[in-house]
mmCIF file of C-alpha atoms and ligand atoms in Angstrom:
data_model
loop_
_atom_site.group_PDB
_atom_site.id
_atom_site.type_symbol
_atom_site.label_atom_id
_atom_site.label_comp_id
_atom_site.label_asym_id
_atom_site.label_seq_id
_atom_site.Cartn_x
_atom_site.Cartn_y
_atom_site.Cartn_z
ATOM 1 C CA MET A 10 0.290 0.153 -0.022
ATOM 2 C CA LYS A 11 0.935 4.235 -0.113
ATOM 3 C CA ALA A 12 1.361 6.138 3.125
ATOM 4 C CA ILE A 13 2.830 9.205 3.294
ATOM 5 C CA THR A 14 5.927 9.052 5.652
ATOM 6 C CA VAL A 15 8.902 10.989 7.728
ATOM 7 C CA GLU A 16 11.239 10.666 9.460
ATOM 8 C CA PRO A 17 11.170 12.634 12.600
ATOM 9 C CA LYS A 18 13.631 15.509 13.639
ATOM 10 C CA LYS A 19 14.834 15.462 10.055
ATOM 11 C CA PRO A 20 13.414 18.532 8.006
ATOM 12 C CA GLY A 21 12.250 17.334 4.246
ATOM 13 C CA SER A 22 12.182 13.930 5.338
ATOM 14 C CA ALA A 23 8.640 13.443 4.419
ATOM 15 C CA ARG A 24 7.406 11.307 1.253
ATOM 16 C CA TYR A 25 4.713 9.357 0.152
ATOM 17 C CA GLU A 26 5.736 5.857 -0.843
ATOM 18 C CA ASP A 27 5.198 2.070 -0.673
ATOM 19 C CA PHE A 28 5.014 1.000 2.637
ATOM 20 C CA PRO A 29 3.737 -2.760 4.596
ATOM 21 C CA GLU A 30 0.446 -2.602 4.567
ATOM 22 C CA PRO A 31 -0.484 -2.718 8.622
ATOM 23 C CA ASP A 32 -0.092 -5.278 10.991
ATOM 24 C CA VAL A 33 -2.696 -7.226 12.830
ATOM 25 C CA ARG A 34 -1.088 -6.458 16.199
ATOM 26 C CA GLU A 35 -1.671 -2.765 15.753
ATOM 27 C CA GLY A 36 -4.695 -3.912 16.290
ATOM 28 C CA SER A 37 -7.871 -6.162 15.239
ATOM 29 C CA VAL A 38 -10.213 -3.545 12.955
ATOM 30 C CA LEU A 39 -8.993 -3.133 9.354
ATOM 31 C CA VAL A 40 -10.018 0.121 7.708
ATOM 32 C CA GLU A 41 -9.502 1.956 4.239
ATOM 33 C CA ALA A 42 -8.703 5.576 4.534
ATOM 34 C CA VAL A 43 -11.246 7.995 3.062
ATOM 35 C CA ALA A 44 -9.719 11.167 4.090
ATOM 36 C CA VAL A 45 -7.141 12.927 6.909
ATOM 37 C CA GLY A 46 -6.966 16.233 8.364
ATOM 38 C CA VAL A 47 -3.991 18.485 8.147
ATOM 39 C CA CYS A 48 -2.686 20.976 11.414
ATOM 40 C CA GLY A 49 0.085 22.623 12.542
ATOM 41 C CA THR A 50 1.504 19.851 13.975
ATOM 42 C CA ASP A 51 1.446 18.135 10.871
ATOM 43 C CA VAL A 52 3.217 20.552 9.585
ATOM 44 C CA GLU A 53 6.122 21.306 12.148
ATOM 45 C CA ILE A 54 6.555 17.399 12.336
ATOM 46 C CA VAL A 55 7.524 17.141 8.383
ATOM 47 C CA GLU A 56 9.374 20.332 9.623
ATOM 48 C CA GLY A 57 11.664 18.419 11.842
ATOM 49 C CA LYS A 58 10.764 20.322 14.843
ATOM 50 C CA TYR A 59 8.132 17.641 15.978
ATOM 51 C CA GLY A 60 7.579 14.000 16.562
ATOM 52 C CA TRP A 61 8.675 10.218 17.074
ATOM 53 C CA ALA A 62 8.573 7.140 15.534
ATOM 54 C CA PRO A 63 7.885 3.689 16.715
ATOM 55 C CA PRO A 64 10.768 2.407 18.621
ATOM 56 C CA GLY A 65 13.404 0.103 16.598
ATOM 57 C CA LYS A 66 12.467 2.276 13.062
ATOM 58 C CA THR A 67 12.991 5.594 11.629
ATOM 59 C CA ARG A 68 9.843 6.631 9.763
ATOM 60 C CA LEU A 69 6.385 7.461 10.973
ATOM 61 C CA VAL A 70 3.605 7.188 9.019
ATOM 62 C CA LEU A 71 2.018 10.461 9.594
ATOM 63 C CA GLY A 72 -1.874 11.825 10.451
ATOM 64 C CA HIS A 73 -3.670 12.029 13.242
ATOM 65 C CA GLU A 74 -7.429 13.493 12.200
ATOM 66 C CA SER A 75 -8.824 10.337 10.276
ATOM 67 C CA LEU A 76 -11.322 9.277 8.568
ATOM 68 C CA GLY A 77 -11.817 5.447 7.362
ATOM 69 C CA ARG A 78 -14.258 3.089 6.221
ATOM 70 C CA VAL A 79 -13.790 -0.410 8.238
ATOM 71 C CA ILE A 80 -13.111 -3.178 5.855
ATOM 72 C CA ASP A 81 -12.795 -5.512 7.996
ATOM 73 C CA PRO A 82 -14.294 -5.826 11.338
ATOM 74 C CA GLY A 83 -11.972 -8.416 12.760
ATOM 75 C CA PRO A 84 -13.275 -10.871 15.514
ATOM 76 C CA SER A 85 -14.508 -9.569 18.371
ATOM 77 C CA SER A 86 -15.859 -5.844 17.272
ATOM 78 C CA SER A 87 -19.087 -4.022 17.091
ATOM 79 C CA PHE A 88 -18.434 -2.691 13.704
ATOM 80 C CA LYS A 89 -19.579 -3.558 10.296
ATOM 81 C CA ALA A 90 -17.998 -3.495 7.131
ATOM 82 C CA GLY A 91 -18.817 -0.521 5.869
ATOM 83 C CA ASP A 92 -18.867 1.927 8.650
ATOM 84 C CA LEU A 93 -16.784 5.350 8.687
ATOM 85 C CA VAL A 94 -14.783 5.078 11.577
ATOM 86 C CA VAL A 95 -12.804 7.929 12.980
ATOM 87 C CA GLY A 96 -9.359 7.017 15.086
ATOM 88 C CA ILE A 97 -8.831 8.000 18.972
ATOM 89 C CA VAL A 98 -4.896 9.506 18.850
ATOM 90 C CA ARG A 99 -3.583 9.480 22.014
ATOM 91 C CA ARG A 100 -2.730 5.669 24.017
ATOM 92 C CA PRO A 101 -2.572 6.273 27.638
ATOM 93 C CA ASP A 102 0.845 5.545 28.883
ATOM 94 C CA PRO A 103 2.268 1.947 30.157
ATOM 95 C CA VAL A 104 2.938 2.247 33.226
ATOM 96 C CA PRO A 105 0.575 3.900 33.901
ATOM 97 C CA CYS A 106 0.270 6.807 35.646
ATOM 98 C CA PRO A 107 -2.726 8.183 37.647
ATOM 99 C CA ASN A 108 -5.059 9.859 35.011
ATOM 100 C CA CYS A 109 -3.981 7.313 32.529
ATOM 101 C CA ALA A 110 -5.674 4.482 34.385
ATOM 102 C CA VAL A 111 -8.722 6.004 34.828
ATOM 103 C CA GLY A 112 -8.966 6.709 30.797
ATOM 104 C CA GLU A 113 -7.728 9.977 31.578
ATOM 105 C CA TRP A 114 -5.308 9.742 28.932
ATOM 106 C CA ASP A 115 -5.399 13.250 27.762
ATOM 107 C CA MET A 116 -3.936 14.418 31.256
ATOM 108 C CA CYS A 117 -1.284 12.267 31.311
ATOM 109 C CA THR A 118 1.538 12.843 33.734
ATOM 110 C CA ASN A 119 4.488 11.435 33.114
ATOM 111 C CA GLY A 120 4.682 11.755 29.291
ATOM 112 C CA GLN A 121 4.691 8.580 28.299
ATOM 113 C CA TYR A 122 1.493 8.009 26.501
ATOM 114 C CA THR A 123 1.955 7.857 22.873
ATOM 115 C CA GLU A 124 -0.393 9.595 19.930
ATOM 116 C CA ARG A 125 -0.572 7.603 16.493
ATOM 117 C CA GLY A 126 0.990 9.981 13.723
ATOM 118 C CA ILE A 127 2.603 12.253 16.465
ATOM 119 C CA LYS A 128 4.947 10.167 18.831
ATOM 120 C CA GLU A 129 5.653 6.785 19.104
ATOM 121 C CA ILE A 130 2.307 4.995 16.851
ATOM 122 C CA HIS A 131 2.308 4.998 12.903
ATOM 123 C CA GLY A 132 -0.601 7.991 12.348
ATOM 124 C CA PHE A 133 -3.573 7.360 9.160
ATOM 125 C CA MET A 134 -2.119 8.434 6.114
ATOM 126 C CA SER A 135 -2.119 5.388 4.767
ATOM 127 C CA GLU A 136 -4.305 4.249 2.143
ATOM 128 C CA HIS A 137 -5.168 0.969 4.764
ATOM 129 C CA TRP A 138 -4.826 1.559 8.709
ATOM 130 C CA ARG A 139 -5.780 -0.881 12.314
ATOM 131 C CA SER A 140 -6.927 0.197 15.128
ATOM 132 C CA GLU A 141 -7.599 -1.696 17.951
ATOM 133 C CA PRO A 142 -11.754 -1.376 18.463
ATOM 134 C CA GLU A 143 -11.899 0.419 21.906
ATOM 135 C CA TYR A 144 -9.963 3.523 20.264
ATOM 136 C CA LEU A 145 -12.415 3.653 17.065
ATOM 137 C CA ILE A 146 -14.914 5.979 17.387
ATOM 138 C CA LYS A 147 -18.308 5.193 14.894
ATOM 139 C CA VAL A 148 -19.487 7.965 12.731
ATOM 140 C CA ASP A 149 -22.660 8.940 11.778
ATOM 141 C CA PRO A 150 -23.521 8.166 8.574
ATOM 142 C CA SER A 151 -25.405 11.323 7.791
ATOM 143 C CA LEU A 152 -21.588 13.266 8.369
ATOM 144 C CA GLY A 153 -19.965 12.074 5.729
ATOM 145 C CA ILE A 154 -17.155 13.432 5.604
ATOM 146 C CA LEU A 155 -17.384 15.642 7.444
ATOM 147 C CA GLY A 156 -16.514 13.164 10.502
ATOM 148 C CA VAL A 157 -12.707 14.714 9.040
ATOM 149 C CA LEU A 158 -13.685 17.544 11.631
ATOM 150 C CA LEU A 159 -14.346 15.352 13.981
ATOM 151 C CA GLU A 160 -10.358 15.429 16.122
ATOM 152 C CA PRO A 161 -10.716 18.877 16.403
ATOM 153 C CA MET A 162 -14.087 18.892 17.780
ATOM 154 C CA THR A 163 -12.897 16.350 20.304
ATOM 155 C CA VAL A 164 -9.583 19.443 21.294
ATOM 156 C CA ILE A 165 -12.269 22.097 21.483
ATOM 157 C CA THR A 166 -14.940 19.936 23.505
ATOM 158 C CA LYS A 167 -12.110 19.170 25.881
ATOM 159 C CA ALA A 168 -11.146 22.945 26.382
ATOM 160 C CA ILE A 169 -14.719 23.982 26.251
ATOM 161 C CA GLU A 170 -15.150 21.456 28.851
ATOM 162 C CA GLN A 171 -12.002 22.461 30.952
ATOM 163 C CA VAL A 172 -12.322 26.525 30.845
ATOM 164 C CA PHE A 173 -16.507 26.025 32.512
ATOM 165 C CA LEU A 174 -14.911 23.353 35.000
ATOM 166 C CA ALA A 175 -12.529 25.786 36.091
ATOM 167 C CA GLY A 176 -15.104 28.586 35.980
ATOM 168 C CA GLN A 177 -16.696 26.399 39.169
ATOM 169 C CA ARG A 178 -13.913 27.713 42.215
ATOM 170 C CA ALA A 179 -16.011 31.259 42.304
ATOM 171 C CA TYR A 180 -19.298 32.221 41.365
ATOM 172 C CA TRP A 181 -19.047 33.153 37.798
ATOM 173 C CA GLU A 182 -21.540 34.438 35.029
ATOM 174 C CA PRO A 183 -19.161 35.051 32.392
ATOM 175 C CA LYS A 184 -20.872 36.964 29.454
ATOM 176 C CA THR A 185 -18.234 37.530 26.871
ATOM 177 C CA VAL A 186 -15.807 35.337 24.965
ATOM 178 C CA LEU A 187 -13.148 36.181 22.758
ATOM 179 C CA VAL A 188 -10.984 33.248 20.298
ATOM 180 C CA THR A 189 -8.087 34.457 19.254
ATOM 181 C CA GLY A 190 -7.367 32.787 15.482
ATOM 182 C CA ALA A 191 -9.976 31.421 12.748
ATOM 183 C CA GLY A 192 -8.519 28.569 12.085
ATOM 184 C CA PRO A 193 -9.949 25.404 12.282
ATOM 185 C CA ILE A 194 -9.802 24.925 15.917
ATOM 186 C CA GLY A 195 -10.635 28.736 16.381
ATOM 187 C CA LEU A 196 -13.240 28.813 14.064
ATOM 188 C CA LEU A 197 -14.789 25.253 16.110
ATOM 189 C CA ALA A 198 -14.696 26.974 19.563
ATOM 190 C CA ALA A 199 -16.731 29.681 18.056
ATOM 191 C CA LEU A 200 -19.731 27.975 16.638
ATOM 192 C CA ARG A 201 -19.468 26.153 20.234
ATOM 193 C CA PHE A 202 -19.902 28.948 21.889
ATOM 194 C CA SER A 203 -22.076 30.468 20.072
ATOM 195 C CA VAL A 204 -24.855 28.288 21.185
ATOM 196 C CA ARG A 205 -24.688 29.425 24.559
ATOM 197 C CA ALA A 206 -26.034 32.321 25.948
ATOM 198 C CA LEU A 207 -23.047 34.344 25.622
ATOM 199 C CA GLN A 208 -21.410 37.065 22.614
ATOM 200 C CA VAL A 209 -18.667 35.583 20.854
ATOM 201 C CA HIS A 210 -15.789 37.623 18.898
ATOM 202 C CA VAL A 211 -12.533 36.342 16.976
ATOM 203 C CA LEU A 212 -9.950 37.877 16.069
ATOM 204 C CA ASP A 213 -7.928 36.557 13.606
ATOM 205 C CA ARG A 214 -5.095 38.889 11.125
ATOM 206 C CA ALA A 215 -7.516 38.104 8.335
ATOM 207 C CA GLU A 216 -9.080 41.079 6.922
ATOM 208 C CA THR A 217 -11.662 39.848 4.173
ATOM 209 C CA GLY A 218 -12.771 36.663 2.854
ATOM 210 C CA LEU A 219 -13.693 32.922 4.050
ATOM 211 C CA LYS A 220 -13.267 33.496 7.604
ATOM 212 C CA PRO A 221 -14.912 36.665 8.393
ATOM 213 C CA ASP A 222 -18.166 34.900 6.627
ATOM 214 C CA LEU A 223 -17.903 32.234 8.658
ATOM 215 C CA VAL A 224 -17.869 34.066 11.639
ATOM 216 C CA ARG A 225 -20.884 36.148 11.114
ATOM 217 C CA ALA A 226 -22.712 33.548 10.097
ATOM 218 C CA LEU A 227 -22.768 32.230 13.310
ATOM 219 C CA GLY A 228 -23.650 35.842 14.652
ATOM 220 C CA ALA A 229 -20.534 36.307 16.072
ATOM 221 C CA THR A 230 -18.743 39.147 15.699
ATOM 222 C CA TYR A 231 -15.207 39.343 13.958
ATOM 223 C CA HIS A 232 -11.975 41.696 14.483
ATOM 224 C CA THR A 233 -8.686 42.091 13.408
ATOM 225 C CA GLY A 234 -5.943 43.950 14.435
ATOM 226 C CA ARG A 235 -5.033 44.463 18.274
ATOM 227 C CA ILE A 236 -6.267 42.512 21.222
ATOM 228 C CA SER A 237 -5.775 45.857 23.254
ATOM 229 C CA ASP A 238 -7.528 48.481 20.820
ATOM 230 C CA LEU A 239 -10.884 46.034 21.409
ATOM 231 C CA ASP A 240 -13.250 48.425 23.688
ATOM 232 C CA PHE A 241 -14.465 45.074 25.778
ATOM 233 C CA ASP A 242 -12.952 43.195 28.420
ATOM 234 C CA PRO A 243 -13.880 39.048 27.828
ATOM 235 C CA ASP A 244 -14.840 36.970 30.551
ATOM 236 C CA ILE A 245 -12.953 33.633 28.364
ATOM 237 C CA ILE A 246 -10.574 33.856 25.955
ATOM 238 C CA VAL A 247 -9.599 30.894 24.279
ATOM 239 C CA GLU A 248 -5.625 31.160 23.047
ATOM 240 C CA CYS A 249 -5.846 29.631 19.188
ATOM 241 C CA THR A 250 -2.643 31.161 17.587
ATOM 242 C CA GLY A 251 0.021 30.100 19.752
ATOM 243 C CA VAL A 252 1.944 32.779 18.950
ATOM 244 C CA GLY A 253 4.058 34.558 22.015
ATOM 245 C CA ALA A 254 2.307 37.845 21.457
ATOM 246 C CA VAL A 255 -1.217 37.301 21.283
ATOM 247 C CA ILE A 256 -0.771 35.381 24.644
ATOM 248 C CA ALA A 257 0.460 37.986 26.197
ATOM 249 C CA ASP A 258 -2.192 40.296 24.877
ATOM 250 C CA SER A 259 -4.816 38.178 26.072
ATOM 251 C CA ILE A 260 -3.325 37.453 28.993
ATOM 252 C CA LYS A 261 -3.311 41.446 29.831
ATOM 253 C CA LYS A 262 -7.308 41.802 28.322
ATOM 254 C CA ILE A 263 -9.001 39.293 30.081
ATOM 255 C CA GLY A 264 -11.218 40.930 32.140
ATOM 256 C CA SER A 265 -11.590 40.372 36.300
ATOM 257 C CA GLY A 266 -11.939 36.559 37.644
ATOM 258 C CA GLY A 267 -11.831 35.646 33.386
ATOM 259 C CA ILE A 268 -10.298 32.520 32.325
ATOM 260 C CA ILE A 269 -7.739 32.375 29.317
ATOM 261 C CA CYS A 270 -7.773 28.857 27.683
ATOM 262 C CA LEU A 271 -4.693 28.249 25.687
ATOM 263 C CA THR A 272 -4.873 25.238 22.845
ATOM 264 C CA GLY A 273 -2.142 26.539 20.316
ATOM 265 C CA ILE A 274 1.240 25.013 20.619
ATOM 266 C CA GLY A 275 3.887 27.663 19.531
ATOM 267 C CA ALA A 276 7.667 27.797 20.103
ATOM 268 C CA GLY A 277 10.065 30.722 21.328
ATOM 269 C CA GLY A 278 8.954 34.245 22.065
ATOM 270 C CA THR A 279 10.772 37.485 23.423
ATOM 271 C CA GLY A 280 12.170 36.559 26.618
ATOM 272 C CA ALA A 281 11.277 36.248 29.546
ATOM 273 C CA GLY A 282 10.787 40.246 30.062
ATOM 274 C CA ALA A 283 7.372 40.400 30.077
ATOM 275 C CA VAL A 284 6.744 37.851 32.581
ATOM 276 C CA ALA A 285 6.319 39.835 35.954
ATOM 277 C CA ASP A 286 4.509 41.963 34.596
ATOM 278 C CA VAL A 287 2.031 39.471 32.872
ATOM 279 C CA ALA A 288 1.534 37.590 36.079
ATOM 280 C CA ALA A 289 0.655 41.127 38.027
ATOM 281 C CA ALA A 290 -1.827 41.579 35.239
ATOM 282 C CA VAL A 291 -3.050 37.795 36.433
ATOM 283 C CA VAL A 292 -2.545 38.454 40.057
ATOM 284 C CA LEU A 293 -4.551 41.324 40.342
ATOM 285 C CA LYS A 294 -7.630 39.645 38.321
ATOM 286 C CA ASN A 295 -7.383 36.379 40.034
ATOM 287 C CA ASN A 296 -7.536 35.053 36.182
ATOM 288 C CA LEU A 297 -6.370 31.689 35.855
ATOM 289 C CA ILE A 298 -4.650 30.342 32.605
ATOM 290 C CA VAL A 299 -5.913 26.770 31.252
ATOM 291 C CA GLY A 300 -3.792 24.589 29.583
ATOM 292 C CA SER A 301 -5.748 22.412 26.906
ATOM 293 C CA VAL A 302 -4.096 19.300 24.640
ATOM 294 C CA ASN A 303 -5.873 16.232 23.354
ATOM 295 C CA ALA A 304 -8.743 14.720 24.817
ATOM 296 C CA ASN A 305 -9.963 11.599 25.984
ATOM 297 C CA LYS A 306 -13.298 9.254 24.912
ATOM 298 C CA ARG A 307 -15.729 11.275 27.043
ATOM 299 C CA HIS A 308 -14.598 14.307 24.728
ATOM 300 C CA TRP A 309 -15.115 11.791 21.705
ATOM 301 C CA TYR A 310 -18.447 10.721 22.178
ATOM 302 C CA ARG A 311 -19.519 14.667 22.972
ATOM 303 C CA ALA A 312 -17.434 15.459 19.758
ATOM 304 C CA GLY A 313 -19.524 13.773 17.815
ATOM 305 C CA GLN A 314 -22.477 14.995 19.166
ATOM 306 C CA ASN A 315 -21.713 18.302 18.798
ATOM 307 C CA LEU A 316 -20.654 17.332 14.917
ATOM 308 C CA ILE A 317 -24.442 16.030 14.514
ATOM 309 C CA HIS A 318 -25.774 19.063 16.132
ATOM 310 C CA SER A 319 -24.258 21.242 14.061
ATOM 311 C CA ASP A 320 -25.417 23.124 10.704
ATOM 312 C CA PRO A 321 -23.826 20.746 8.377
ATOM 313 C CA ALA A 322 -23.526 23.203 5.242
ATOM 314 C CA TRP A 323 -21.760 25.893 7.913
ATOM 315 C CA LEU A 324 -19.311 23.157 9.100
ATOM 316 C CA SER A 325 -18.640 21.891 5.761
ATOM 317 C CA ARG A 326 -17.455 25.192 4.360
ATOM 318 C CA LEU A 327 -14.169 24.946 7.298
ATOM 319 C CA ILE A 328 -13.092 22.391 4.714
ATOM 320 C CA THR A 329 -11.302 24.429 1.931
ATOM 321 C CA ARG A 330 -9.516 22.667 -0.114
ATOM 322 C CA ARG A 331 -8.985 18.646 -1.130
ATOM 323 C CA GLU A 332 -5.569 17.302 -2.220
ATOM 324 C CA LYS A 333 -4.823 13.375 -3.601
ATOM 325 C CA PRO A 334 -2.144 12.075 -1.368
ATOM 326 C CA GLU A 335 0.396 12.205 -3.946
ATOM 327 C CA ASN A 336 0.239 16.100 -3.438
ATOM 328 C CA PHE A 337 0.577 15.776 -0.002
ATOM 329 C CA LYS A 338 3.237 18.660 -0.224
ATOM 330 C CA THR A 339 0.600 20.970 -1.235
ATOM 331 C CA ALA A 340 -1.773 20.025 1.194
ATOM 332 C CA LEU A 341 0.784 20.652 3.648
ATOM 333 C CA GLU A 342 1.027 24.384 2.404
ATOM 334 C CA ARG A 343 -0.776 27.080 3.924
ATOM 335 C CA GLN A 344 -2.526 29.291 1.538
ATOM 336 C CA PRO A 345 -4.220 32.485 2.357
ATOM 337 C CA ASP A 346 -7.855 31.374 2.742
ATOM 338 C CA ASP A 347 -7.376 28.105 3.279
ATOM 339 C CA VAL A 348 -8.961 26.416 6.643
ATOM 340 C CA LYS A 349 -8.816 23.429 6.565
ATOM 341 C CA THR A 350 -7.245 20.819 3.793
ATOM 342 C CA ILE A 351 -7.729 17.524 3.539
ATOM 343 C CA ILE A 352 -6.046 14.715 2.033
ATOM 344 C CA GLN A 353 -8.720 12.245 0.664
ATOM 345 C CA PHE A 354 -7.777 9.348 0.177
ATOM 346 C CA SER A 355 -11.044 7.947 -0.678
ATOM 347 C CA ASP A 356 -14.721 8.753 -1.570
ATOM 348 C CA VAL A 357 -16.961 8.920 1.062
HETATM 349 C C1 LIG Z 144 -3.441 16.705 18.274
HETATM 350 C C2 LIG Z 144 -3.486 16.235 19.138
HETATM 351 C C3 LIG Z 144 -2.270 16.014 20.491
HETATM 352 C C4 LIG Z 144 -1.492 16.989 19.938
HETATM 353 C C5 LIG Z 144 -0.216 17.672 20.278
HETATM 354 C C6 LIG Z 144 -2.520 18.126 18.120
HETATM 355 O O1 LIG Z 144 -1.986 18.515 16.378
HETATM 356 O O2 LIG Z 144 -4.639 17.398 18.017
HETATM 357 O O3 LIG Z 144 -4.329 14.916 19.757
HETATM 358 O O4 LIG Z 144 -2.121 15.815 21.712
HETATM 359 O O5 LIG Z 144 -1.266 17.525 18.896
HETATM 360 O O6 LIG Z 144 0.843 15.827 20.580
#
């Protein structure tokens, strides 16, 4: 079969190549790939900045935002041939740490978790892949290709859960939410907040085009420019850019008692100079900064429900580009109006 593989930490090593069929030890359910979404983490892995091959191997099959069709459900699963499924990304650490022991692998505390297409387990950018039945989520057939948005929806489902759980620390009546970054995660955050009684604002660099249109279609307000120029102090900020300056501005801008949820994974910055100022703002306003990564089964289930109850026409506008696997390099290059690019392996 063909697969898109990479030698982690080696820039420019990605290729579309012949690759052995997945081993039955990788799971009893055999799946044919339909599509795989591309995200910033994939770009980082291809640039040699992130990622780990399986133990004893040099190459990793890329891809963690899957959608596939069951070919062979194996001897012990409730799946049927033809079912649309998505594979869960993270596996618990083997120790296990207390969080992995209770199924909260997204909160793994010892860092020994593994992640498909990212950390030590092959991903989903191959014509066929396998999974253990317990790490497969059945996708409602009515979603069709939109099932490829399930993984990013899990990330935001967890992040929003964390915000409201954290909000229980004191009496809290949030009214305004700011989402920074109108990529797929930011737009899905705006979508999910728009179904609550909150005023939703999204800030991004794009001045025109699809992103402002998608935000306004939710009844939310779109902003460009600097966070410091906004004429309100948000009660919640969901930070989806990972850019140091945006994070620092968010922390300075958040309202009293407000919660900032960081979801972006950036790197570098301008040093520690401003950290004390930023921390002072957090202290004086009783703010809470919550980091949120990955998702456990509870979030995967809820994210599936969230997708089913969203407007399919709006969701389908998020998929702005479909590329063939052999054109994966083009898929990984960001173009101005891109929201979510998917690599399509077969028809849904
Ligand atoms: C994925 C998460 C993963 C994280 C860190 C993100 O792109 O969506 O599942 O935990 O990267 O590796």
